[in-house]
PDB file of C-alpha atoms in Angstrom:
ATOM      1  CA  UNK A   1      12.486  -8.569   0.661  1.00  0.00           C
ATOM      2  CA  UNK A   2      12.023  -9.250  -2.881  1.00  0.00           C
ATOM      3  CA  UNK A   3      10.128 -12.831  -2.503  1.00  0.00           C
ATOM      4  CA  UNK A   4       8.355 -11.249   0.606  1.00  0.00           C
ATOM      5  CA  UNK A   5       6.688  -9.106  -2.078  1.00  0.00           C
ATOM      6  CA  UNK A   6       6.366 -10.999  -4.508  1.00  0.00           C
ATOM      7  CA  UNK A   7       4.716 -13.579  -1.843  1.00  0.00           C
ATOM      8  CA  UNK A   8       1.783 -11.560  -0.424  1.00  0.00           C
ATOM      9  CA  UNK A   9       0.100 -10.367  -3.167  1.00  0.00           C
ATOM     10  CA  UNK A  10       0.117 -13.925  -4.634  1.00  0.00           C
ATOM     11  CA  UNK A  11      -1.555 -14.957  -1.320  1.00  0.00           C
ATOM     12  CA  UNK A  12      -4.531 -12.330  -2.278  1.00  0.00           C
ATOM     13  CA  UNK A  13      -5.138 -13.639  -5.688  1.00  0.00           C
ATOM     14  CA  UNK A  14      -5.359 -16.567  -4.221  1.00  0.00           C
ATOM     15  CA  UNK A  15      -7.386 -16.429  -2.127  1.00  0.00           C
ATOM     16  CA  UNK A  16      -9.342 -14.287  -4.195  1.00  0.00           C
ATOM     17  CA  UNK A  17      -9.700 -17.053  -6.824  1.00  0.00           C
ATOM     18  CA  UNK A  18     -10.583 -19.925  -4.553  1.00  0.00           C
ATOM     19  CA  UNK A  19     -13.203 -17.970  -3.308  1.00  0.00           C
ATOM     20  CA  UNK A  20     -14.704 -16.675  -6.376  1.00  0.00           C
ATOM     21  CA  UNK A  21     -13.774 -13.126  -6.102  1.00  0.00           C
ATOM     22  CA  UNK A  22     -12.829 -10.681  -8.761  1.00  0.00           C
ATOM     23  CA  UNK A  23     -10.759  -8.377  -8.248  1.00  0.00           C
ATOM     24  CA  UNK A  24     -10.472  -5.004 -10.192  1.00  0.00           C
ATOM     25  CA  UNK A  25      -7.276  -3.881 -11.760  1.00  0.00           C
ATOM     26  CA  UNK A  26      -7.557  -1.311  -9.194  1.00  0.00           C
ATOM     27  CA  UNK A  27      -7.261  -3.352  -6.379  1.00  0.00           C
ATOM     28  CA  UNK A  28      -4.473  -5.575  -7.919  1.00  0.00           C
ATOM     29  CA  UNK A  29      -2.857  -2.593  -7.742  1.00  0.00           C
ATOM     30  CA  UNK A  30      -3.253  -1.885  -4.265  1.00  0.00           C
ATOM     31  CA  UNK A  31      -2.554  -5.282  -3.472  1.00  0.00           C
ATOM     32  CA  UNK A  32       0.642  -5.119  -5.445  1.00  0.00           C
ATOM     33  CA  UNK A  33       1.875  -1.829  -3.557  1.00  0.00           C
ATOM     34  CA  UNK A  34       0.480  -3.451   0.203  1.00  0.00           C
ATOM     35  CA  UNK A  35       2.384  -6.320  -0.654  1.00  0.00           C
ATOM     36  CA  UNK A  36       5.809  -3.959  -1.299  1.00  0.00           C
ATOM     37  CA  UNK A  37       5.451  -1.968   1.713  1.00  0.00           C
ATOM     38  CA  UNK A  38       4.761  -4.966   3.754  1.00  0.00           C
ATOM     39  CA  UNK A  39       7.636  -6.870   2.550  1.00  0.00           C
ATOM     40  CA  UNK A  40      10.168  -4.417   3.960  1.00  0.00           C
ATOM     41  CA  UNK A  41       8.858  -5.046   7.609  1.00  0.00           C
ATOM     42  CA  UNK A  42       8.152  -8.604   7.087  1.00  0.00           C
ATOM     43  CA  UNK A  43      11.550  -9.836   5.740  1.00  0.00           C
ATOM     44  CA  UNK A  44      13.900 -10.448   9.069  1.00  0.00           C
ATOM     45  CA  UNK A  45      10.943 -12.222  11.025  1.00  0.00           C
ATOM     46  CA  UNK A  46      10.439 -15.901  10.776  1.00  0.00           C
ATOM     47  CA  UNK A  47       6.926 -16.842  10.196  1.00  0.00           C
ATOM     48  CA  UNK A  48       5.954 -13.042   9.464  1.00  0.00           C
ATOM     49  CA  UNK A  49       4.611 -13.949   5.865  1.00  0.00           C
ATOM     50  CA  UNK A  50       1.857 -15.495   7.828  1.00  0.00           C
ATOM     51  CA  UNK A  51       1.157 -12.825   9.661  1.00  0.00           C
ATOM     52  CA  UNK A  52       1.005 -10.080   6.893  1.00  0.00           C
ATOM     53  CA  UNK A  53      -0.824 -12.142   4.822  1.00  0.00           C
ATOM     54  CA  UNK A  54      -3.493 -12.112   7.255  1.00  0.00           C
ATOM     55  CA  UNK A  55      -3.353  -8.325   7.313  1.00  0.00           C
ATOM     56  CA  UNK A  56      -3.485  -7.855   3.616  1.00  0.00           C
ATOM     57  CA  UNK A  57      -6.628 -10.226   3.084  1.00  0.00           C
ATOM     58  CA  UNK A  58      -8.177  -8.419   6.140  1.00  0.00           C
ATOM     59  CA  UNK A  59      -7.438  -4.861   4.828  1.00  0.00           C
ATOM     60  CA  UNK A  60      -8.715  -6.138   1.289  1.00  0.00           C
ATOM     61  CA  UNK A  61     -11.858  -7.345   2.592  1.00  0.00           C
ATOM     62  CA  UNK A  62     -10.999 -11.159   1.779  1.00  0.00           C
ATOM     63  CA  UNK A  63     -11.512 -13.931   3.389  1.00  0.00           C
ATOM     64  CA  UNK A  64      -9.330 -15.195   6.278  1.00  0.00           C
ATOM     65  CA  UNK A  65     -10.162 -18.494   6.151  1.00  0.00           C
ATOM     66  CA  UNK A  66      -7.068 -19.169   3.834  1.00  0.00           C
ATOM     67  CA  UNK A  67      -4.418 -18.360   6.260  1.00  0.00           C
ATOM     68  CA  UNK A  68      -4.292 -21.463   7.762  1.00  0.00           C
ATOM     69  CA  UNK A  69      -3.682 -22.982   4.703  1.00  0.00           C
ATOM     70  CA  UNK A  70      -0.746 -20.730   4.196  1.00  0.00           C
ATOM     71  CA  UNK A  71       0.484 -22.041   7.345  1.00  0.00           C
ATOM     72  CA  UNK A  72       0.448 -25.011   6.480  1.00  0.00           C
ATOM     73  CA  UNK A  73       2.905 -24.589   3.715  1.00  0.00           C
ATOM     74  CA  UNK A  74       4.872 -21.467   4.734  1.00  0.00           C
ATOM     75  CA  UNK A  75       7.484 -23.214   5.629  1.00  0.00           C
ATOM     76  CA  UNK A  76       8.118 -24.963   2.286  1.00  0.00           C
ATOM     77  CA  UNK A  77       7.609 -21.393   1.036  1.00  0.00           C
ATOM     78  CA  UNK A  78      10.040 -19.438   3.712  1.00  0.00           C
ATOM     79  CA  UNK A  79      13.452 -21.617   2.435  1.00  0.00           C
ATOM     80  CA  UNK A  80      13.545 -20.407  -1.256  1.00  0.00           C
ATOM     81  CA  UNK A  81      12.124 -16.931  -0.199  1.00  0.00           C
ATOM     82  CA  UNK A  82      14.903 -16.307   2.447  1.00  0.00           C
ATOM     83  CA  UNK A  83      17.218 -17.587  -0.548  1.00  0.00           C
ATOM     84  CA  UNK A  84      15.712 -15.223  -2.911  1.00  0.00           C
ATOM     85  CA  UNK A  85      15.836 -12.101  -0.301  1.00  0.00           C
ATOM     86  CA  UNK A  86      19.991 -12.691   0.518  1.00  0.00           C
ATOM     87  CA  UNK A  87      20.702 -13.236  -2.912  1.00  0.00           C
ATOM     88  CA  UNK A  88      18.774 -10.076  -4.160  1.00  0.00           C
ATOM     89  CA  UNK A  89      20.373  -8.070  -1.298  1.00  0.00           C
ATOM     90  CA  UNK A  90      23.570  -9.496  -2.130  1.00  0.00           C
ATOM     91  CA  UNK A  91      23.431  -8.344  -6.034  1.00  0.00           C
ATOM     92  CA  UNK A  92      22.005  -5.094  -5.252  1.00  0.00           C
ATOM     93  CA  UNK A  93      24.612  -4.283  -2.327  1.00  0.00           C
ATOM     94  CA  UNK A  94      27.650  -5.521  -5.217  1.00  0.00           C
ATOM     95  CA  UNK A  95      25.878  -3.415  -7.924  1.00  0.00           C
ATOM     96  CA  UNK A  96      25.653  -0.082  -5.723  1.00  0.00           C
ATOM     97  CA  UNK A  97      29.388  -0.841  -4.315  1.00  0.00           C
ATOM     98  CA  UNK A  98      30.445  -1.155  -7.924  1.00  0.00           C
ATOM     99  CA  UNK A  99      28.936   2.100  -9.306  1.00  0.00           C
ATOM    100  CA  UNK A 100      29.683   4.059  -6.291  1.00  0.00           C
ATOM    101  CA  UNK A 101      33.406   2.502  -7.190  1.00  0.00           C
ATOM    102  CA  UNK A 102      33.470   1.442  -3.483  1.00  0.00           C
ATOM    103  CA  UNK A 103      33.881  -2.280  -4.086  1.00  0.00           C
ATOM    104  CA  UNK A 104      37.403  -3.657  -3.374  1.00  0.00           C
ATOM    105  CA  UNK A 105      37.848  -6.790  -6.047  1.00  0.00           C
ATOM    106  CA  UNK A 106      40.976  -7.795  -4.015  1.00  0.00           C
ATOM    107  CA  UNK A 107      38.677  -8.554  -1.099  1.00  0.00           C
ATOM    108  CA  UNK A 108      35.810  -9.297  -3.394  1.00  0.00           C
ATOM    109  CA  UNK A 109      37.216 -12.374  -4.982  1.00  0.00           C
ATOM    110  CA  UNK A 110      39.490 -13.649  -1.944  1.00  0.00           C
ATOM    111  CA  UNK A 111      39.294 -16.922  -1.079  1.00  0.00           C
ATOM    112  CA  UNK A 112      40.058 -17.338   2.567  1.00  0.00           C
TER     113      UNK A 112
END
C-alpha cells in the first residue's frame, strides 16, 4: 500500500505538468489524500494502479490521455511497488508485534 500511494498522486502531477496545468496547493492536497485512500483498495489487484489512476485524473478534472502511457510502463513500475508494499507491511506487522510484546524471537529468527 505504501508505493500504491505514493504512485497515484505522482501520476497527477504528471500529468498535470506535461499538460501545462497548475495545480493549487489545495488540490495537491486532495490529490495526496485520493491517492491514500485509493491505495488501500488498489494494493492486492494486479494492474489496478492503472485503473485508479484513471479515476484520480478523471475526478481531478485532468486529462486521460496519459493513462495509456502509464500502461505502458506499469509493469516496470508494479515489481518495485509490490516490493515496497510487502516490505512496509512486513516492518509495520514486526513493529506492532514487538510493542504489543506479541512477537516470539524464537520463531522470529528460526531458520528452517
Amino acid at each position: 500500500m505504501h508505493a500504491c500511494a505514493a504512485e497515484m498522486p505522482i501520476y497527477a502531477v504528471f500529468a498535470a505538468q506535461i499538460y501545462g496545468i497548475d495545480l493549487p496547493f489545495t488540490s495537491l492536497l486532495v490529490i495526496i489524500a485520493l491517492g491514500i485512500i485509493m491505495a488501500a483498495g488498489v494494493a492486492g489487484v494486479p494492474g489496478g494502479g492503472i485503473i485508479m489512476s484513471a479515476v484520480l485524473l478523471q475526478v481531478m478534472g485532468l486529462p486521460l490521455d496519459i493513462v495509456p502511457w502509464i500502461a505502458g510502463i506499469y509493469y516496470l513500475i508494479d515489481m518495485p511497488n509490490t516490493m515496497l508494499n510487502v516490505t512496509g507491511d512486513t516492518v509495520g506487522m514486526v513493529t506492532v508485534a514487538s510493542l504489543m510484546k506479541e512477537l516470539d524471537l524464537g520463531v522470529f529468527n528460526a531458520n528452517k
